[in-house]
PDB file of C-alpha atoms and ligand atoms in Angstrom:
ATOM      1  CA  MET J   1      -6.219  -8.344  18.732  1.00  0.00           C
ATOM      2  CA  ILE J   2      -4.025  -5.492  17.596  1.00  0.00           C
ATOM      3  CA  LYS J   3      -4.234  -3.143  14.630  1.00  0.00           C
ATOM      4  CA  ILE J   4      -1.061  -1.514  13.352  1.00  0.00           C
ATOM      5  CA  ALA J   5      -1.415   1.081  10.582  1.00  0.00           C
ATOM      6  CA  ILE J   6       1.555   1.990   8.401  1.00  0.00           C
ATOM      7  CA  ASP J   7       1.101   4.826   5.938  1.00  0.00           C
ATOM      8  CA  GLY J   8       3.512   6.744   3.780  1.00  0.00           C
ATOM      9  CA  PRO J   9       4.655   7.435   0.234  1.00  0.00           C
ATOM     10  CA  GLY J  10       5.825   4.784  -2.239  1.00  0.00           C
ATOM     11  CA  GLY J  11       9.260   3.246  -1.857  1.00  0.00           C
ATOM     12  CA  ALA J  12       9.594   3.953   1.874  1.00  0.00           C
ATOM     13  CA  GLY J  13       9.840   0.185   2.404  1.00  0.00           C
ATOM     14  CA  LYS J  14       6.433  -0.100   4.048  1.00  0.00           C
ATOM     15  CA  SER J  15       5.545  -3.462   2.553  1.00  0.00           C
ATOM     16  CA  THR J  16       8.829  -5.334   3.045  1.00  0.00           C
ATOM     17  CA  ILE J  17       9.270  -3.930   6.549  1.00  0.00           C
ATOM     18  CA  ALA J  18       5.640  -4.556   7.544  1.00  0.00           C
ATOM     19  CA  LYS J  19       5.866  -8.121   6.197  1.00  0.00           C
ATOM     20  CA  ALA J  20       8.906  -8.813   8.403  1.00  0.00           C
ATOM     21  CA  VAL J  21       7.224  -7.231  11.436  1.00  0.00           C
ATOM     22  CA  ALA J  22       4.090  -9.345  10.827  1.00  0.00           C
ATOM     23  CA  LYS J  23       6.216 -12.489  10.814  1.00  0.00           C
ATOM     24  CA  LYS J  24       7.989 -11.526  14.057  1.00  0.00           C
ATOM     25  CA  LEU J  25       4.732 -10.686  15.820  1.00  0.00           C
ATOM     26  CA  GLY J  26       2.756 -13.595  14.327  1.00  0.00           C
ATOM     27  CA  ILE J  27       0.061 -11.321  12.876  1.00  0.00           C
ATOM     28  CA  VAL J  28      -1.367 -10.822   9.377  1.00  0.00           C
ATOM     29  CA  TYR J  29       0.266  -8.410   6.936  1.00  0.00           C
ATOM     30  CA  VAL J  30      -2.254  -6.592   4.741  1.00  0.00           C
ATOM     31  CA  ASP J  31      -1.012  -4.879   1.589  1.00  0.00           C
ATOM     32  CA  THR J  32      -3.835  -2.495   0.632  1.00  0.00           C
ATOM     33  CA  GLY J  33      -1.988  -1.108  -2.401  1.00  0.00           C
ATOM     34  CA  ALA J  34      -2.535  -4.534  -4.006  1.00  0.00           C
ATOM     35  CA  LEU J  35      -6.296  -3.864  -3.965  1.00  0.00           C
ATOM     36  CA  TYR J  36      -5.968  -0.577  -5.885  1.00  0.00           C
ATOM     37  CA  ARG J  37      -3.497  -2.245  -8.233  1.00  0.00           C
ATOM     38  CA  THR J  38      -6.015  -5.020  -8.897  1.00  0.00           C
ATOM     39  CA  VAL J  39      -8.751  -2.502  -9.753  1.00  0.00           C
ATOM     40  CA  GLY J  40      -6.232  -0.693 -12.004  1.00  0.00           C
ATOM     41  CA  TYR J  41      -5.392  -3.975 -13.692  1.00  0.00           C
ATOM     42  CA  PHE J  42      -9.050  -4.693 -14.425  1.00  0.00           C
ATOM     43  CA  VAL J  43      -9.600  -1.149 -15.751  1.00  0.00           C
ATOM     44  CA  LYS J  44      -6.588  -1.482 -18.045  1.00  0.00           C
ATOM     45  CA  GLY J  45      -7.871  -4.842 -19.338  1.00  0.00           C
ATOM     46  CA  LYS J  46     -11.150  -3.145 -20.217  1.00  0.00           C
ATOM     47  CA  GLY J  47      -9.324  -0.402 -22.111  1.00  0.00           C
ATOM     48  CA  ILE J  48     -10.764   2.253 -19.785  1.00  0.00           C
ATOM     49  CA  ASP J  49      -8.891   5.486 -18.993  1.00  0.00           C
ATOM     50  CA  PRO J  50      -8.058   5.117 -15.255  1.00  0.00           C
ATOM     51  CA  HIS J  51      -8.837   8.831 -14.704  1.00  0.00           C
ATOM     52  CA  ASP J  52     -12.347   8.499 -16.167  1.00  0.00           C
ATOM     53  CA  ARG J  53     -14.682   9.346 -13.284  1.00  0.00           C
ATOM     54  CA  VAL J  54     -17.704   7.917 -15.083  1.00  0.00           C
ATOM     55  CA  ALA J  55     -16.382   4.767 -16.768  1.00  0.00           C
ATOM     56  CA  VAL J  56     -14.287   3.562 -13.806  1.00  0.00           C
ATOM     57  CA  PRO J  57     -17.137   3.657 -11.244  1.00  0.00           C
ATOM     58  CA  ALA J  58     -19.459   2.114 -13.852  1.00  0.00           C
ATOM     59  CA  CYS J  59     -17.258  -0.981 -14.199  1.00  0.00           C
ATOM     60  CA  LEU J  60     -16.921  -1.701 -10.457  1.00  0.00           C
ATOM     61  CA  GLY J  61     -20.059  -3.868 -10.544  1.00  0.00           C
ATOM     62  CA  GLU J  62     -18.165  -6.295 -12.769  1.00  0.00           C
ATOM     63  CA  ILE J  63     -15.397  -6.733 -10.217  1.00  0.00           C
ATOM     64  CA  SER J  64     -15.318  -9.257  -7.418  1.00  0.00           C
ATOM     65  CA  ILE J  65     -12.253  -9.026  -5.185  1.00  0.00           C
ATOM     66  CA  GLU J  66     -11.293 -11.661  -2.660  1.00  0.00           C
ATOM     67  CA  VAL J  67      -8.254 -11.521  -0.400  1.00  0.00           C
ATOM     68  CA  LYS J  68      -6.811 -14.862   0.690  1.00  0.00           C
ATOM     69  CA  TYR J  69      -3.858 -15.674   2.919  1.00  0.00           C
ATOM     70  CA  GLU J  70      -2.126 -18.727   1.513  1.00  0.00           C
ATOM     71  CA  ASN J  71       1.155 -20.073   2.953  1.00  0.00           C
ATOM     72  CA  GLY J  72       1.687 -16.777   4.747  1.00  0.00           C
ATOM     73  CA  THR J  73       1.262 -14.745   1.562  1.00  0.00           C
ATOM     74  CA  GLN J  74      -1.540 -12.370   0.649  1.00  0.00           C
ATOM     75  CA  ASN J  75      -3.156 -13.176  -2.685  1.00  0.00           C
ATOM     76  CA  VAL J  76      -5.780 -10.938  -4.236  1.00  0.00           C
ATOM     77  CA  TYR J  77      -8.209 -12.746  -6.511  1.00  0.00           C
ATOM     78  CA  LEU J  78      -9.909 -10.789  -9.266  1.00  0.00           C
ATOM     79  CA  ASN J  79     -13.090 -12.526 -10.394  1.00  0.00           C
ATOM     80  CA  GLY J  80     -11.656 -15.826  -9.184  1.00  0.00           C
ATOM     81  CA  GLU J  81      -8.206 -15.416 -10.735  1.00  0.00           C
ATOM     82  CA  ASN J  82      -4.931 -14.316  -9.181  1.00  0.00           C
ATOM     83  CA  PRO J  83      -3.128 -11.841 -11.471  1.00  0.00           C
ATOM     84  CA  GLY J  84       0.085 -12.347  -9.436  1.00  0.00           C
ATOM     85  CA  ASP J  85       2.983 -10.107 -10.394  1.00  0.00           C
ATOM     86  CA  LYS J  86       1.072  -8.559 -13.302  1.00  0.00           C
ATOM     87  CA  ILE J  87      -0.131  -5.902 -10.842  1.00  0.00           C
ATOM     88  CA  ARG J  88       3.457  -5.016  -9.858  1.00  0.00           C
ATOM     89  CA  THR J  89       4.684  -3.232 -12.990  1.00  0.00           C
ATOM     90  CA  PRO J  90       5.468   0.519 -13.031  1.00  0.00           C
ATOM     91  CA  GLU J  91       2.491   0.938 -15.400  1.00  0.00           C
ATOM     92  CA  MET J  92       0.175  -0.671 -12.845  1.00  0.00           C
ATOM     93  CA  SER J  93       1.568   1.655 -10.154  1.00  0.00           C
ATOM     94  CA  MET J  94       0.336   4.603 -12.223  1.00  0.00           C
ATOM     95  CA  TYR J  95      -3.023   2.905 -12.939  1.00  0.00           C
ATOM     96  CA  ALA J  96      -3.474   2.169  -9.229  1.00  0.00           C
ATOM     97  CA  SER J  97      -2.640   5.748  -8.298  1.00  0.00           C
ATOM     98  CA  ALA J  98      -5.138   7.095 -10.871  1.00  0.00           C
ATOM     99  CA  VAL J  99      -8.069   4.854  -9.872  1.00  0.00           C
ATOM    100  CA  SER J 100      -7.342   5.387  -6.167  1.00  0.00           C
ATOM    101  CA  ALA J 101      -8.227   9.080  -6.533  1.00  0.00           C
ATOM    102  CA  ILE J 102     -11.814   8.155  -7.502  1.00  0.00           C
ATOM    103  CA  PRO J 103     -14.127   8.184  -4.438  1.00  0.00           C
ATOM    104  CA  GLU J 104     -16.262   5.251  -5.658  1.00  0.00           C
ATOM    105  CA  VAL J 105     -13.151   3.068  -5.908  1.00  0.00           C
ATOM    106  CA  ARG J 106     -12.146   3.903  -2.347  1.00  0.00           C
ATOM    107  CA  ALA J 107     -15.672   3.195  -1.111  1.00  0.00           C
ATOM    108  CA  PHE J 108     -15.694  -0.088  -3.055  1.00  0.00           C
ATOM    109  CA  LEU J 109     -12.540  -1.300  -1.245  1.00  0.00           C
ATOM    110  CA  LEU J 110     -13.333   0.035   2.230  1.00  0.00           C
ATOM    111  CA  ASP J 111     -15.178  -2.944   3.746  1.00  0.00           C
ATOM    112  CA  THR J 112     -12.730  -5.483   2.321  1.00  0.00           C
ATOM    113  CA  GLN J 113      -9.961  -3.758   4.288  1.00  0.00           C
ATOM    114  CA  ARG J 114     -11.937  -3.275   7.500  1.00  0.00           C
ATOM    115  CA  ASP J 115     -13.272  -6.845   7.468  1.00  0.00           C
ATOM    116  CA  ILE J 116      -9.758  -8.301   7.470  1.00  0.00           C
ATOM    117  CA  ALA J 117      -8.856  -6.164  10.499  1.00  0.00           C
ATOM    118  CA  LYS J 118     -12.038  -7.221  12.287  1.00  0.00           C
ATOM    119  CA  LYS J 119     -11.138 -10.901  12.002  1.00  0.00           C
ATOM    120  CA  ASN J 120      -7.360 -10.764  12.537  1.00  0.00           C
ATOM    121  CA  SER J 121      -4.587  -8.930  14.324  1.00  0.00           C
ATOM    122  CA  VAL J 122      -3.036  -6.979  11.468  1.00  0.00           C
ATOM    123  CA  ILE J 123      -0.281  -4.712  10.313  1.00  0.00           C
ATOM    124  CA  MET J 124      -1.829  -2.930   7.353  1.00  0.00           C
ATOM    125  CA  ASP J 125       0.051  -0.664   4.969  1.00  0.00           C
ATOM    126  CA  GLY J 126      -1.286   1.992   2.625  1.00  0.00           C
ATOM    127  CA  ARG J 127      -1.891   5.720   2.416  1.00  0.00           C
ATOM    128  CA  ASP J 128      -5.022   6.293   4.548  1.00  0.00           C
ATOM    129  CA  ILE J 129      -4.988   3.409   7.019  1.00  0.00           C
ATOM    130  CA  GLY J 130      -4.442   5.479  10.155  1.00  0.00           C
ATOM    131  CA  THR J 131      -6.675   8.325   8.965  1.00  0.00           C
ATOM    132  CA  VAL J 132      -9.642   6.570   7.290  1.00  0.00           C
ATOM    133  CA  ILE J 133      -9.585   2.764   7.249  1.00  0.00           C
ATOM    134  CA  LEU J 134      -8.524   2.022  10.845  1.00  0.00           C
ATOM    135  CA  PRO J 135      -8.742   5.331  12.728  1.00  0.00           C
ATOM    136  CA  ASP J 136      -8.839   3.372  15.999  1.00  0.00           C
ATOM    137  CA  ALA J 137      -5.617   1.430  15.311  1.00  0.00           C
ATOM    138  CA  GLU J 138      -3.558   0.996  18.491  1.00  0.00           C
ATOM    139  CA  VAL J 139      -0.344   1.850  16.631  1.00  0.00           C
ATOM    140  CA  LYS J 140       0.005   4.277  13.723  1.00  0.00           C
ATOM    141  CA  ILE J 141       3.255   4.898  11.920  1.00  0.00           C
ATOM    142  CA  PHE J 142       3.935   7.289   9.066  1.00  0.00           C
ATOM    143  CA  MET J 143       6.961   5.837   7.317  1.00  0.00           C
ATOM    144  CA  THR J 144       8.949   7.906   4.918  1.00  0.00           C
ATOM    145  CA  ALA J 145      12.418   8.513   3.475  1.00  0.00           C
ATOM    146  CA  SER J 146      13.917  11.085   1.124  1.00  0.00           C
ATOM    147  CA  ALA J 147      12.661  10.926  -2.486  1.00  0.00           C
ATOM    148  CA  GLU J 148      16.143   9.965  -3.720  1.00  0.00           C
ATOM    149  CA  CYS J 149      16.431   7.142  -1.192  1.00  0.00           C
ATOM    150  CA  ARG J 150      12.997   5.804  -2.077  1.00  0.00           C
ATOM    151  CA  ALA J 151      13.656   5.990  -5.818  1.00  0.00           C
ATOM    152  CA  GLU J 152      16.994   4.231  -5.403  1.00  0.00           C
ATOM    153  CA  ARG J 153      15.349   1.379  -3.463  1.00  0.00           C
ATOM    154  CA  ARG J 154      12.526   1.024  -5.992  1.00  0.00           C
ATOM    155  CA  TYR J 155      15.058   1.090  -8.845  1.00  0.00           C
ATOM    156  CA  LYS J 156      17.121  -1.711  -7.259  1.00  0.00           C
ATOM    157  CA  GLU J 157      13.935  -3.685  -6.556  1.00  0.00           C
ATOM    158  CA  LEU J 158      12.933  -3.508 -10.235  1.00  0.00           C
ATOM    159  CA  LEU J 159      16.418  -4.538 -11.411  1.00  0.00           C
ATOM    160  CA  ALA J 160      16.409  -7.465  -8.973  1.00  0.00           C
ATOM    161  CA  LYS J 161      13.098  -8.590 -10.484  1.00  0.00           C
ATOM    162  CA  GLY J 162      14.653  -8.405 -13.940  1.00  0.00           C
ATOM    163  CA  VAL J 163      12.524  -5.383 -14.943  1.00  0.00           C
ATOM    164  CA  LYS J 164      14.402  -2.901 -17.167  1.00  0.00           C
ATOM    165  CA  ALA J 165      14.527   0.444 -15.395  1.00  0.00           C
ATOM    166  CA  ASN J 166      16.159   3.840 -15.491  1.00  0.00           C
ATOM    167  CA  TYR J 167      16.811   5.661 -12.203  1.00  0.00           C
ATOM    168  CA  ASP J 168      15.675   9.079 -13.483  1.00  0.00           C
ATOM    169  CA  ASP J 169      12.400   7.615 -14.788  1.00  0.00           C
ATOM    170  CA  VAL J 170      11.819   5.843 -11.474  1.00  0.00           C
ATOM    171  CA  LEU J 171      12.433   9.074  -9.528  1.00  0.00           C
ATOM    172  CA  ARG J 172      10.165  11.102 -11.835  1.00  0.00           C
ATOM    173  CA  GLU J 173       7.342   8.544 -11.722  1.00  0.00           C
ATOM    174  CA  MET J 174       7.657   8.239  -7.960  1.00  0.00           C
ATOM    175  CA  ASN J 175       7.412  11.997  -7.475  1.00  0.00           C
ATOM    176  CA  GLU J 176       4.444  12.151  -9.843  1.00  0.00           C
ATOM    177  CA  ARG J 177       2.649   9.340  -8.034  1.00  0.00           C
ATOM    178  CA  ASP J 178       3.357  10.805  -4.575  1.00  0.00           C
ATOM    179  CA  HIS J 179       2.042  14.146  -5.777  1.00  0.00           C
ATOM    180  CA  ASN J 180      -1.177  12.508  -7.098  1.00  0.00           C
ATOM    181  CA  ASP J 181      -1.637  10.463  -3.932  1.00  0.00           C
ATOM    182  CA  SER J 182      -1.014  13.304  -1.494  1.00  0.00           C
ATOM    183  CA  THR J 183      -3.009  16.027  -3.270  1.00  0.00           C
ATOM    184  CA  ARG J 184      -6.166  14.111  -4.219  1.00  0.00           C
ATOM    185  CA  ASP J 185      -9.461  15.222  -2.667  1.00  0.00           C
ATOM    186  CA  VAL J 186     -10.340  11.939  -0.974  1.00  0.00           C
ATOM    187  CA  ALA J 187      -8.185  10.229   1.613  1.00  0.00           C
ATOM    188  CA  PRO J 188      -4.839  11.681   0.509  1.00  0.00           C
ATOM    189  CA  THR J 189      -1.587  10.215   1.811  1.00  0.00           C
ATOM    190  CA  ALA J 190      -1.327  11.749   5.256  1.00  0.00           C
ATOM    191  CA  ALA J 191      -0.019  11.095   8.721  1.00  0.00           C
ATOM    192  CA  ALA J 192      -2.758  10.733  11.317  1.00  0.00           C
ATOM    193  CA  ALA J 193      -2.501  13.284  14.128  1.00  0.00           C
ATOM    194  CA  ASP J 194      -1.517  10.452  16.496  1.00  0.00           C
ATOM    195  CA  ALA J 195       0.948   8.731  14.145  1.00  0.00           C
ATOM    196  CA  VAL J 196       4.638   8.301  14.935  1.00  0.00           C
ATOM    197  CA  LEU J 197       6.838   9.621  12.136  1.00  0.00           C
ATOM    198  CA  LEU J 198       9.575   7.206  11.068  1.00  0.00           C
ATOM    199  CA  ASP J 199      12.064   8.511   8.502  1.00  0.00           C
ATOM    200  CA  ASN J 200      14.223   5.550   7.539  1.00  0.00           C
ATOM    201  CA  SER J 201      16.502   7.312   5.012  1.00  0.00           C
ATOM    202  CA  ASN J 202      19.486   6.411   7.169  1.00  0.00           C
ATOM    203  CA  LEU J 203      18.303   3.046   8.451  1.00  0.00           C
ATOM    204  CA  ASN J 204      18.941  -0.311   6.833  1.00  0.00           C
ATOM    205  CA  PHE J 205      16.238  -2.964   6.589  1.00  0.00           C
ATOM    206  CA  ASP J 206      16.888  -4.655   9.952  1.00  0.00           C
ATOM    207  CA  GLU J 207      17.143  -1.300  11.726  1.00  0.00           C
ATOM    208  CA  SER J 208      13.819  -0.227  10.183  1.00  0.00           C
ATOM    209  CA  VAL J 209      12.129  -3.449  11.342  1.00  0.00           C
ATOM    210  CA  ASP J 210      13.554  -2.940  14.857  1.00  0.00           C
ATOM    211  CA  ALA J 211      12.370   0.685  14.866  1.00  0.00           C
ATOM    212  CA  VAL J 212       8.806  -0.411  14.051  1.00  0.00           C
ATOM    213  CA  ILE J 213       8.864  -3.129  16.725  1.00  0.00           C
ATOM    214  CA  ALA J 214      10.156  -0.578  19.258  1.00  0.00           C
ATOM    215  CA  ILE J 215       7.258   1.778  18.423  1.00  0.00           C
ATOM    216  CA  VAL J 216       4.753  -1.100  18.716  1.00  0.00           C
ATOM    217  CA  ASN J 217       6.198  -2.133  22.099  1.00  0.00           C
ATOM    218  CA  GLU J 218       6.190   1.415  23.375  1.00  0.00           C
ATOM    219  CA  LYS J 219       2.600   2.103  22.238  1.00  0.00           C
ATOM    220  CA  THR J 220       1.185  -1.168  23.527  1.00  0.00           C
ATOM    221  CA  ARG J 221       3.050  -0.796  26.850  1.00  0.00           C
ATOM    222  CA  VAL J 222       1.550   2.666  27.301  1.00  0.00           C
ATOM    223  CA  GLN J 223      -1.953   1.335  26.576  1.00  0.00           C
ATOM    224  CA  LYS J 224      -1.713  -1.688  28.919  1.00  0.00           C
TER     225      LYS J 224
HETATM  226  O1   DC P   1       1.386   0.862  -1.953  1.00  0.00           O
HETATM  227  P1   DC P   1       1.342   0.732  -3.487  1.00  0.00           P
HETATM  228  O2   DC P   1       2.480   1.432  -4.159  1.00  0.00           O
HETATM  229  O3   DC P   1       1.215  -0.690  -3.944  1.00  0.00           O
HETATM  230  O4   DC P   1      -0.025   1.480  -3.901  1.00  0.00           O
HETATM  231  C1   DC P   1      -0.390   1.675  -5.245  1.00  0.00           C
HETATM  232  C2   DC P   1      -1.295   2.913  -5.343  1.00  0.00           C
HETATM  233  O5   DC P   1      -2.537   2.647  -4.682  1.00  0.00           O
HETATM  234  C3   DC P   1      -0.753   4.178  -4.702  1.00  0.00           C
HETATM  235  O6   DC P   1      -0.058   4.975  -5.642  1.00  0.00           O
HETATM  236  C4   DC P   1      -1.960   4.873  -4.155  1.00  0.00           C
HETATM  237  C5   DC P   1      -2.980   3.796  -3.997  1.00  0.00           C
HETATM  238  N1   DC P   1      -3.237   3.453  -2.583  1.00  0.00           N
HETATM  239  C6   DC P   1      -4.143   4.235  -1.903  1.00  0.00           C
HETATM  240  O7   DC P   1      -4.637   5.217  -2.449  1.00  0.00           O
HETATM  241  N2   DC P   1      -4.492   3.920  -0.634  1.00  0.00           N
HETATM  242  C7   DC P   1      -3.944   2.864  -0.021  1.00  0.00           C
HETATM  243  N3   DC P   1      -4.318   2.572   1.221  1.00  0.00           N
HETATM  244  C8   DC P   1      -2.988   2.066  -0.684  1.00  0.00           C
HETATM  245  C9   DC P   1      -2.644   2.395  -1.975  1.00  0.00           C
END
């Protein structure tokens, strides 16, 4: 069993790169952002302000979250239903970021994440995987890229999905979200002391995947 933690700001390519690495290594890819997005989606459906530190914790008892791996894809079920791409909008990114700053929400999702890593070899991406969720992960990578690079990638991703987008709005929202995520009191986005920093501003997708595999090989070789 191996645990690989990938943390970093939004748009660094963590999820697409980690997914490809998971496939190559034959391990499970865990997208933890999807869990915060799902809580955000529920909160929005209830008409609750995602920053409300009383109302958000109070509604957690109404939420049941189940993570299933179906045909190699992670699906997060919210009270028995899969919201699919509804959690992927820019609005849900902001909702997820807001609810993720609330300690009760983080505590609510903690065991779900750790349980998956107990049962499977995983590559798990998020903001606090190497620092809080899997502090004993064999490999920890902090993946980043310049803000402009990350915004450009996110912008192209949205256009490819047919979502109307404006580059300046994407860059502004990304900076706002990174600021929220890295300055919050609990489990802010941070590189673990033993993480390898990977800035992929100048790497294409395949090069980024190879760079991750090289780090995994190096780390696991050292530990053998
Ligand atoms: O990775 P993502 O963009 O789907 O994550 C959405 C939000 O969820 C992100 O802005 C912060 C939060 N998040 C978190 O706080 N901790 C994680 N491990 C993953 C995501």
